């Protein structure tokens, strides 16, 4: 997954491209590059690492081109270095690409046979040589049409041509691509976020389409070169705060913001006067829905798993969950009366989008729970439930996880009461508890000091386990994921009852193990599972909720108590110390917390 940008203007574009690349770094940050056209030549500058490194390159300042393309990279083919960074250029053509060309090896062999010399290890470079080859006998438009038909895989492309100094070609299949319209300049970008600082007028390319951008005109075509008319959408201009403020990291800010983001979201969905939930314009008659399937990746999948427990507990709907990258290739049984719910913070995750696309193509009911409402997944699902938690910049998802869980829980309560699966009094008491959740999260954030103090044990650990039962199992998975992606500690989340079926063999003296044991129905069983790991030498961090009753157990290394609430909402509170634990473990190691190695915020390739 990468980020691409293109600008055609009447004034030099290099600095505007650099600024947009900085905004796109959540899509990849292992190398960056820019190419502009001036004096009849392609000027290309690339560097390993962050956009800051690229900007330091003195050549940037002398780039006077009024047409240019830029790229931030998350390596798929070829190591992260300046040679494999994009743009990739021949003497006549320069290209930036987000996606994967699956038949690049075959095309490369054919092009080497034609005398083309490759400089990089990337799949992308074949496109440069293929276009150069076709331009020998075809005009630009026909060369593009022929090349796109030869490519297999996914792509969002930005292409400039030495002999066409006033235009950029954009093309899309699978990876998102948008065009932005400005005063006497036009833009090409991976998503609205990249273009938002330059314009609020935007059009999205659909799969198979390409466009030719000039500073005063944009033309769209389908894969056969027939003209396509495009709607111009107006982006919400509310300038969302993307700054860190006084926080050292976006992640630290996003953790502390959770009481506010939960409050904002509750305000959108809960009528706190009449104690009712408002989900407006639900497009389906509830009687048409007898089951739900929740689909997502990573942290979003964990909120799907959490919702499964709530759906089973509070409705009579059949519920299944799936990891998007598995769902999209399985021989699924599509059922008309099933509601498919797609959960995604960015709304651009390729696997989740492909699963949605599959369901749309099979005429299924599709609903998405997203944070970015202008995203592809939001645009292409029948119904959208925004999580209203504002921009999430830190790669490790925190407030979006709580936001996803909150909206899914609200959907469960609403479906439960509308279907009369949920008793009215119980429904009202759950809404009452929900209204005070933001305050309880605020109080639970105060466990910070203790977590900070004990995090070094995890920092130096070879491995760690996170255990939970029932509602706590998805949170154990999430806690382990956070420690993995931030502190690079090999941690596993596991159903506590499963340990004796194998993973118990991993437990050795001093191994830090987090046990989530809130005082819910699963409490006694979880405590005995905790005993099993303590008996093998584990250093147990017990996370439970406040109670006057002592925890009946010896040899617990440390205990963190979160605030009290009903069993449904305890998972929100149990998550907080786990976010902090991963944050402080990574901080102790001096790792880049907002941009962990090998990752990116939005995974737009398979
Ligand atoms: C979470 O911290 C990770 N960044 C990752 O697992 C993420 O949840 C996953 O890639 C899904 O992203 P999405 O919610 O934007 O679809």
XYZ file of C-alpha atoms and ligand atoms in Angstrom:
622
model
C 0.000 0.000 0.000
C 1.363 3.310 -1.028
C 0.198 6.873 -1.494
C 0.262 8.683 -4.813
C -0.268 12.307 -5.760
C -0.157 14.290 -9.017
C -0.564 18.002 -9.714
C -0.820 19.859 -13.042
C -0.679 23.610 -12.626
C 0.658 26.878 -14.034
C 3.104 27.252 -11.139
C 5.888 24.962 -9.785
C 4.325 21.953 -8.025
C 7.195 20.278 -6.114
C 6.475 21.822 -2.698
C 2.726 21.139 -2.903
C 3.542 17.538 -3.844
C 5.889 17.214 -0.843
C 3.172 18.530 1.506
C 0.610 16.072 0.145
C 3.094 13.206 0.453
C 3.489 14.038 4.121
C -0.290 13.652 4.542
C -0.141 10.331 2.691
C 2.593 8.824 4.887
C -0.045 6.834 6.808
C -0.154 4.698 3.641
C 3.547 3.878 3.644
C 6.749 5.370 4.883
C 9.716 3.268 3.808
C 10.706 5.525 0.843
C 9.447 8.506 -1.131
C 9.946 10.218 -4.452
C 8.862 12.936 -6.856
C 9.177 13.593 -10.593
C 8.351 16.788 -12.471
C 8.502 17.907 -16.080
C 10.550 20.956 -17.051
C 12.779 22.003 -19.930
C 11.554 19.007 -21.949
C 12.886 16.504 -19.418
C 11.717 14.323 -16.541
C 13.435 15.331 -13.255
C 13.225 12.568 -10.693
C 14.316 12.686 -7.025
C 13.902 9.690 -4.672
C 15.034 8.820 -1.156
C 14.836 5.997 1.350
C 12.737 6.583 4.490
C 10.463 9.480 5.285
C 9.323 12.453 3.212
C 11.574 14.568 5.461
C 14.577 12.811 3.891
C 13.251 13.541 0.418
C 12.708 17.221 1.241
C 16.298 17.467 2.491
C 17.505 16.580 -1.003
C 18.767 19.889 -2.417
C 17.577 18.970 -5.913
C 13.983 19.450 -4.776
C 14.365 23.225 -4.485
C 15.479 23.557 -8.093
C 12.522 21.549 -9.452
C 10.550 24.177 -11.404
C 8.182 21.799 -13.208
C 4.445 22.784 -13.292
C 3.415 19.148 -13.758
C 4.522 16.461 -11.321
C 3.817 13.205 -9.522
C 4.845 11.944 -6.072
C 4.786 8.733 -4.052
C 5.218 7.299 -0.556
C 5.970 3.579 -0.462
C 5.141 0.468 1.512
C 7.314 -2.171 -0.119
C 5.692 -5.200 -1.699
C 8.273 -6.104 -4.367
C 11.878 -5.109 -3.731
C 13.565 -3.914 -0.527
C 12.818 -0.422 0.833
C 15.596 1.690 -0.720
C 16.016 4.707 -3.032
C 16.326 2.591 -6.218
C 13.045 0.767 -5.580
C 11.330 3.993 -4.501
C 8.836 5.473 -6.950
C 8.624 7.221 -9.409
C 10.108 4.773 -11.885
C 11.140 6.497 -15.090
C 12.430 5.788 -18.590
C 13.672 8.650 -20.728
C 10.077 9.404 -21.856
C 7.751 8.176 -19.128
C 7.621 8.387 -15.325
C 5.146 6.514 -13.124
C 3.924 6.172 -9.544
C 1.891 3.105 -8.542
C -0.145 1.813 -5.605
C -1.026 -1.862 -5.885
C 0.552 -5.109 -7.120
C 1.156 -6.163 -10.767
C 0.710 -9.928 -10.495
C 2.059 -10.751 -14.002
C 5.123 -8.491 -13.701
C 7.602 -11.380 -14.010
C 6.208 -12.493 -17.386
C 5.995 -8.910 -18.676
C 9.555 -8.200 -17.483
C 10.913 -11.195 -19.418
C 9.082 -10.051 -22.575
C 10.385 -6.457 -22.182
C 13.980 -7.522 -21.497
C 13.641 -9.522 -24.689
C 12.712 -6.236 -26.382
C 15.915 -4.658 -25.042
C 14.526 -2.777 -22.061
C 16.930 -2.380 -19.103
C 15.473 -2.605 -15.622
C 16.980 -0.586 -12.738
C 14.792 -1.775 -9.826
C 13.408 -4.960 -8.241
C 9.860 -3.636 -8.359
C 6.809 -5.004 -10.159
C 5.905 -1.398 -11.034
C 8.819 -0.739 -13.397
C 7.334 -3.070 -16.040
C 4.577 -0.493 -16.591
C 7.095 2.222 -17.536
C 8.733 0.010 -20.161
C 5.407 -1.356 -21.425
C 4.095 2.181 -22.051
C 7.393 3.183 -23.655
C 7.101 0.119 -25.915
C 3.510 0.900 -26.996
C 4.261 4.601 -27.568
C 6.580 3.497 -30.394
C 3.498 2.643 -32.512
C 0.486 4.190 -30.776
C -0.655 7.585 -29.554
C -0.822 8.215 -25.822
C -4.465 7.236 -25.276
C -4.239 3.978 -27.224
C -0.957 3.119 -25.515
C -2.664 3.542 -22.139
C -5.664 1.429 -23.185
C -3.391 -1.379 -24.429
C -1.124 -1.316 -21.386
C -3.980 -1.403 -18.870
C -5.428 -4.452 -20.601
C -2.073 -6.242 -20.321
C -1.726 -5.639 -16.583
C -3.020 -8.224 -14.093
C -3.471 -7.261 -10.438
C -4.354 -4.014 -8.733
C -3.223 -0.504 -9.455
C -3.752 3.192 -8.973
C -1.372 4.954 -11.361
C -0.066 8.466 -11.958
C 1.891 8.852 -15.201
C 3.728 11.792 -16.846
C 5.290 11.938 -20.313
C 8.332 13.897 -21.502
C 6.625 14.658 -24.823
C 3.340 15.738 -23.211
C 4.492 18.423 -20.756
C 1.010 19.636 -19.731
C -0.761 16.459 -18.607
C -0.950 13.575 -16.157
C -2.670 10.255 -16.794
C -4.400 8.509 -13.871
C -5.767 4.942 -13.971
C -7.461 2.664 -11.444
C -8.192 -0.990 -10.898
C -8.662 -2.176 -7.326
C -6.698 0.568 -5.553
C -8.532 3.841 -4.775
C -7.885 6.950 -6.903
C -9.468 10.409 -6.864
C -9.268 13.595 -8.935
C -9.446 17.044 -7.318
C -10.382 20.259 -9.076
C -8.650 23.553 -8.279
C -8.433 27.087 -9.638
C -6.248 26.707 -12.773
C -4.784 23.432 -11.487
C -6.009 19.857 -11.040
C -4.924 17.046 -8.759
C -4.698 13.254 -8.658
C -4.552 11.463 -5.301
C -4.996 8.129 -3.520
C -7.881 9.527 -1.457
C -9.721 12.665 -0.394
C -7.417 13.045 2.618
C -4.470 13.722 0.300
C -6.404 16.329 -1.694
C -8.406 17.959 1.093
C -5.831 20.679 1.807
C -5.931 21.776 -1.854
C -9.625 21.425 -2.817
C -13.054 20.240 -1.652
C -14.275 19.348 -5.144
C -13.528 15.763 -6.020
C -14.429 12.857 -8.298
C -13.566 9.215 -7.742
C -12.413 6.862 -10.500
C -14.170 3.503 -10.672
C -12.429 0.252 -11.456
C -11.179 0.090 -15.056
C -11.348 3.845 -15.633
C -8.521 6.220 -16.562
C -8.343 9.987 -16.854
C -6.220 12.621 -18.547
C -5.605 15.675 -16.365
C -4.560 19.104 -17.606
C -4.480 22.230 -15.450
C -7.776 23.446 -16.891
C -9.486 20.198 -17.945
C -10.003 16.603 -16.847
C -11.351 13.873 -19.157
C -12.447 10.426 -17.904
C -12.555 7.245 -20.003
C -13.596 3.634 -19.525
C -11.211 0.771 -20.291
C -12.066 0.919 -23.987
C -11.415 4.652 -24.178
C -15.066 5.731 -24.272
C -15.744 9.054 -22.500
C -17.219 8.810 -18.987
C -19.072 11.631 -17.231
C -18.181 12.017 -13.586
C -20.120 13.460 -10.660
C -18.185 16.151 -8.789
C -18.636 15.589 -5.049
C -18.215 18.296 -2.410
C -16.037 17.228 0.524
C -17.030 18.341 4.014
C -14.890 21.369 4.631
C -14.906 21.045 8.403
C -11.192 21.350 9.033
C -10.538 18.354 11.248
C -7.701 18.750 13.707
C -4.782 16.616 12.540
C -2.265 18.088 14.973
C -0.612 16.259 17.903
C -1.081 19.217 20.193
C 1.095 18.800 23.326
C 1.220 15.029 22.960
C 4.485 13.306 22.053
C 2.668 10.955 19.689
C -0.664 10.866 17.838
C -1.316 7.516 19.544
C -1.002 9.089 23.009
C -3.419 11.828 21.947
C -5.848 9.332 20.401
C -5.883 7.213 23.606
C -6.642 10.291 25.740
C -9.316 11.466 23.277
C -11.445 8.335 23.778
C -13.838 9.764 26.420
C -14.599 12.636 24.015
C -14.896 10.510 20.874
C -17.212 8.083 22.680
C -19.296 11.025 23.919
C -19.498 12.456 20.354
C -20.559 9.102 18.969
C -23.177 8.526 21.693
C -24.563 12.004 20.957
C -25.036 10.979 17.288
C -26.902 7.739 18.026
C -28.451 7.976 21.502
C -31.446 10.160 22.287
C -30.424 10.790 25.884
C -33.800 12.450 26.684
C -36.010 9.556 25.635
C -33.320 6.943 26.315
C -33.631 5.514 22.852
C -31.270 4.735 19.985
C -31.739 6.527 16.675
C -30.434 4.760 13.615
C -32.033 6.772 10.877
C -32.881 5.557 7.376
C -32.143 1.894 8.006
C -32.864 0.752 4.440
C -34.244 -2.672 5.248
C -37.345 -4.008 6.910
C -36.016 -5.885 9.918
C -38.208 -8.852 9.168
C -36.054 -9.365 6.050
C -32.947 -9.955 8.230
C -32.508 -13.242 10.059
C -28.733 -13.320 10.337
C -25.657 -11.097 10.211
C -22.063 -11.577 9.063
C -19.378 -9.228 10.360
C -16.196 -8.830 8.305
C -12.945 -6.928 8.913
C -9.164 -7.117 9.268
C -6.815 -6.733 12.231
C -8.262 -4.573 14.972
C -11.486 -4.143 13.012
C -11.864 -7.944 12.997
C -11.476 -7.910 16.798
C -14.434 -5.531 17.093
C -16.400 -7.916 14.827
C -15.572 -10.781 17.211
C -16.685 -8.622 20.169
C -19.980 -7.862 18.429
C -20.572 -11.588 17.830
C -20.797 -12.128 21.572
C -23.235 -9.184 21.946
C -25.429 -10.293 19.006
C -25.696 -13.805 20.479
C -26.417 -12.452 23.974
C -28.873 -9.667 23.105
C -30.623 -10.777 19.869
C -31.865 -14.020 18.362
C -30.059 -13.300 15.098
C -27.615 -15.923 13.795
C -24.213 -14.325 13.624
C -21.004 -15.243 11.826
C -17.746 -13.332 11.603
C -14.948 -13.483 9.084
C -11.474 -12.205 8.358
C -11.862 -10.373 5.046
C -8.798 -11.884 3.342
C -10.225 -15.368 3.965
C -13.868 -14.506 3.220
C -13.103 -13.116 -0.250
C -11.663 -16.400 -1.586
C -13.927 -18.919 0.128
C -16.935 -20.526 -1.605
C -19.449 -18.528 0.508
C -23.109 -19.348 0.791
C -24.705 -15.962 0.094
C -28.086 -15.668 1.830
C -30.632 -12.978 0.864
C -31.844 -12.478 4.446
C -28.306 -12.033 5.759
C -26.948 -8.554 6.589
C -23.235 -8.224 5.783
C -21.502 -5.671 8.046
C -18.035 -4.416 7.022
C -15.937 -2.803 9.739
C -13.023 -0.565 8.769
C -11.392 2.536 10.253
C -9.890 3.785 6.987
C -12.615 2.406 4.742
C -9.871 1.635 2.205
C -8.535 -1.739 3.373
C -8.259 -3.755 0.159
C -9.332 -7.131 1.594
C -12.377 -5.660 3.331
C -13.286 -3.660 0.217
C -12.984 -6.779 -1.959
C -15.256 -8.711 0.425
C -17.802 -5.887 0.196
C -17.489 -5.838 -3.593
C -18.135 -9.605 -3.673
C -21.293 -9.198 -1.570
C -22.498 -6.282 -3.714
C -21.920 -8.320 -6.862
C -24.070 -11.102 -5.288
C -26.847 -8.620 -4.482
C -26.417 -8.870 -0.717
C -27.445 -6.319 1.959
C -24.275 -4.441 2.857
C -23.693 -2.078 5.754
C -20.373 -0.523 6.758
C -19.075 0.738 10.123
C -16.331 3.221 9.202
C -14.412 6.222 10.426
C -13.630 7.809 7.032
C -17.047 8.550 5.540
C -15.614 9.583 2.137
C -13.873 6.205 1.806
C -14.468 3.532 -0.861
C -16.081 1.102 1.620
C -18.508 3.791 2.824
C -19.286 4.917 -0.729
C -19.964 1.389 -2.000
C -22.007 -0.064 0.871
C -25.826 0.227 0.974
C -25.825 1.735 4.474
C -23.112 3.505 6.491
C -22.731 3.790 10.271
C -19.954 6.341 10.959
C -18.045 5.957 14.246
C -17.479 9.731 14.610
C -14.068 9.537 16.259
C -12.214 12.049 14.040
C -8.962 11.358 12.188
C -6.868 8.476 13.545
C -3.241 8.998 12.523
C -1.333 6.572 14.732
C -0.973 3.282 12.796
C -1.965 1.310 15.901
C -5.714 1.733 16.124
C -7.048 2.848 19.522
C -10.026 5.259 19.563
C -11.332 3.715 16.319
C -11.439 0.289 18.019
C -13.562 1.677 20.848
C -15.630 3.591 18.289
C -16.237 0.467 16.196
C -17.238 -1.517 19.298
C -19.560 1.286 20.423
C -21.416 1.562 17.097
C -21.715 -2.227 16.811
C -23.062 -2.407 20.380
C -25.582 0.353 19.603
C -26.653 -1.545 16.455
C -27.092 -4.739 18.524
C -29.275 -2.955 21.091
C -31.394 -1.341 18.364
C -31.902 -4.566 16.416
C -32.566 -6.377 19.707
C -35.346 -4.013 20.773
C -36.880 -3.643 17.294
C -37.008 -7.420 16.912
C -38.402 -7.715 20.464
C -35.482 -9.998 21.314
C -34.546 -7.540 24.058
C -36.816 -6.690 26.973
C -37.714 -2.939 27.131
C -36.503 -2.472 30.734
C -33.220 -4.217 29.992
C -32.859 -2.041 26.864
C -33.399 1.140 28.888
C -30.964 0.092 31.629
C -28.305 -0.691 29.036
C -28.742 2.756 27.490
C -28.453 4.270 30.972
C -25.130 2.446 31.489
C -23.975 3.448 28.008
C -24.419 7.136 28.742
C -21.841 7.029 31.540
C -19.293 4.926 29.626
C -17.190 7.986 28.540
C -16.739 8.996 32.192
C -15.723 5.466 33.169
C -13.153 5.407 30.360
C -11.837 8.742 31.641
C -11.383 7.266 35.130
C -9.803 4.114 33.765
C -7.235 6.226 31.910
C -5.936 7.080 35.386
C -4.390 3.590 35.653
C -1.615 5.066 33.496
C 1.052 5.452 36.218
C 0.944 1.803 37.262
C 0.996 0.562 33.682
C 3.952 2.814 32.860
C 5.839 1.372 35.839
C 5.298 -2.279 34.934
C 5.637 -1.996 31.155
C 9.410 -2.594 31.191
C 8.762 -6.243 32.047
C 7.029 -6.597 28.717
C 9.600 -4.471 26.908
C 12.374 -6.964 27.554
C 10.224 -10.089 27.263
C 10.928 -12.775 24.633
C 7.203 -13.313 24.302
C 3.936 -12.741 26.103
C 0.415 -14.160 26.295
C -2.885 -12.333 26.689
C -5.684 -14.518 28.079
C -9.411 -13.961 28.378
C -12.702 -15.797 28.232
C -16.018 -14.762 26.689
C -16.270 -10.983 26.252
C -12.599 -10.661 27.274
C -11.244 -12.961 24.548
C -11.500 -10.383 21.695
C -9.830 -7.843 24.015
C -6.999 -10.301 24.729
C -6.468 -10.580 20.958
C -6.441 -6.778 20.662
C -3.988 -6.353 23.554
C -1.602 -8.856 21.987
C -1.886 -7.159 18.584
C -0.998 -3.776 20.095
C 2.109 -5.150 21.836
C 3.149 -6.882 18.599
C 2.731 -3.900 16.318
C 4.199 -1.305 18.706
C 6.866 -3.021 20.860
C 7.627 -5.823 18.354
C 7.159 -8.388 21.172
C 5.805 -11.748 19.955
C 2.571 -11.758 21.936
C -0.426 -14.038 21.498
C -4.018 -13.495 22.503
C -5.657 -16.763 23.512
C -8.940 -18.040 24.939
C -7.852 -18.821 28.531
C -9.568 -22.211 28.408
C -7.483 -23.230 25.387
C -4.064 -22.899 27.074
C -3.961 -26.459 28.339
C -4.443 -27.719 24.779
C -0.909 -26.715 23.818
C 0.208 -23.094 24.382
C 0.759 -23.793 28.092
C 4.038 -25.343 26.880
C 5.240 -21.825 26.079
C 4.978 -20.680 29.693
C 8.313 -20.438 31.484
C 9.690 -18.667 34.521
C 9.157 -14.905 34.423
C 7.141 -14.869 31.213
C 4.743 -11.911 31.440
C 1.131 -13.015 30.945
C -1.842 -10.670 30.963
C -5.026 -12.244 32.324
C -8.292 -10.388 31.689
C -10.654 -11.559 34.445
C -13.519 -9.154 34.992
C -16.036 -10.354 37.545
C -18.495 -11.638 34.943
C -19.854 -15.147 34.363
C -16.452 -16.319 33.147
C -14.556 -15.057 36.235
C -14.130 -18.287 38.271
C -13.005 -20.289 35.225
C -10.568 -17.590 34.171
C -9.043 -17.432 37.654
C -8.344 -21.173 37.575
C -6.761 -20.816 34.120
C -4.658 -18.041 35.615
C -3.537 -20.465 38.308
C -2.399 -22.921 35.624
C 0.045 -20.369 34.135
C 1.198 -19.074 37.536
C 2.020 -22.686 38.456
C 4.371 -22.788 35.449
C 6.224 -19.616 36.494
C 4.304 -16.946 34.583
C 4.476 -13.346 35.809
C 0.760 -12.514 35.747
C -0.638 -9.051 35.247
C -4.275 -9.455 36.262
C -6.718 -6.916 34.867
C -10.128 -6.997 36.527
C -12.796 -4.532 37.636
C -13.052 -2.872 41.035
C -14.772 -4.916 43.726
C -14.903 -5.133 47.483
C -14.141 -8.859 47.214
C -10.477 -9.852 47.232
C -9.248 -11.817 44.194
C -8.905 -15.324 45.646
C -5.464 -16.167 44.345
C -1.809 -16.033 45.319
C 1.341 -15.185 43.373
C -0.261 -12.606 41.150
C 2.558 -10.286 40.056
C 0.484 -7.130 39.498
C -3.228 -6.216 39.440
C -4.916 -3.388 37.557
C -8.519 -2.591 38.460
C -10.762 -0.810 35.963
C -14.030 0.946 36.801
C -17.273 -0.976 37.234
C -20.068 -1.222 34.673
C -22.284 -3.920 33.189
C -20.630 -6.976 31.603
C -21.338 -5.757 28.052
C -19.298 -2.587 28.530
C -16.380 -3.951 30.586
C -14.447 -4.768 27.373
C -14.200 -1.009 26.660
C -12.524 -0.434 30.026
C -10.275 -3.508 29.877
C -8.876 -2.227 26.554
C -7.467 0.991 28.035
C -4.628 -0.497 30.154
C -3.657 -2.712 27.197
C -3.331 0.306 24.886
C -1.150 2.024 27.488
C 0.930 -1.114 28.086
C 1.840 -1.346 24.402
C 2.466 2.402 24.218
C 4.882 2.480 27.173
C 6.614 -0.745 26.156
C 7.362 0.788 22.750
C 8.314 4.125 24.305
C 10.878 2.375 26.506
C 12.393 0.845 23.382
C 12.476 4.218 21.621
C 10.482 2.824 18.698
C 8.509 5.021 16.282
C 5.094 4.725 17.928
C 2.992 6.416 15.234
C 4.733 4.666 12.352
C 5.862 1.210 13.479
C 8.229 -0.700 11.167
C 6.803 -2.683 8.261
C 3.250 -1.365 8.762
C 0.953 1.310 7.379
C -2.322 2.841 8.510
C -4.370 1.779 5.532
C -3.654 -1.552 3.833
C -4.704 -0.965 0.223
C -3.111 -4.058 -1.288
C -3.878 -7.732 -0.734
C -4.496 -1.947 13.981
O -3.822 -1.308 14.976
C -3.808 -2.081 12.726
N -3.452 -0.833 12.223
C -4.524 -2.930 11.701
O -4.706 -4.203 12.232
C -5.888 -2.402 11.234
O -6.837 -2.563 12.215
C -6.314 -3.194 9.998
O -5.354 -2.982 9.004
C -7.683 -2.775 9.503
O -7.667 -1.452 9.116
P -9.051 -0.719 8.834
O -9.821 -0.678 10.113
O -8.645 0.641 8.344
O -9.754 -1.506 7.773
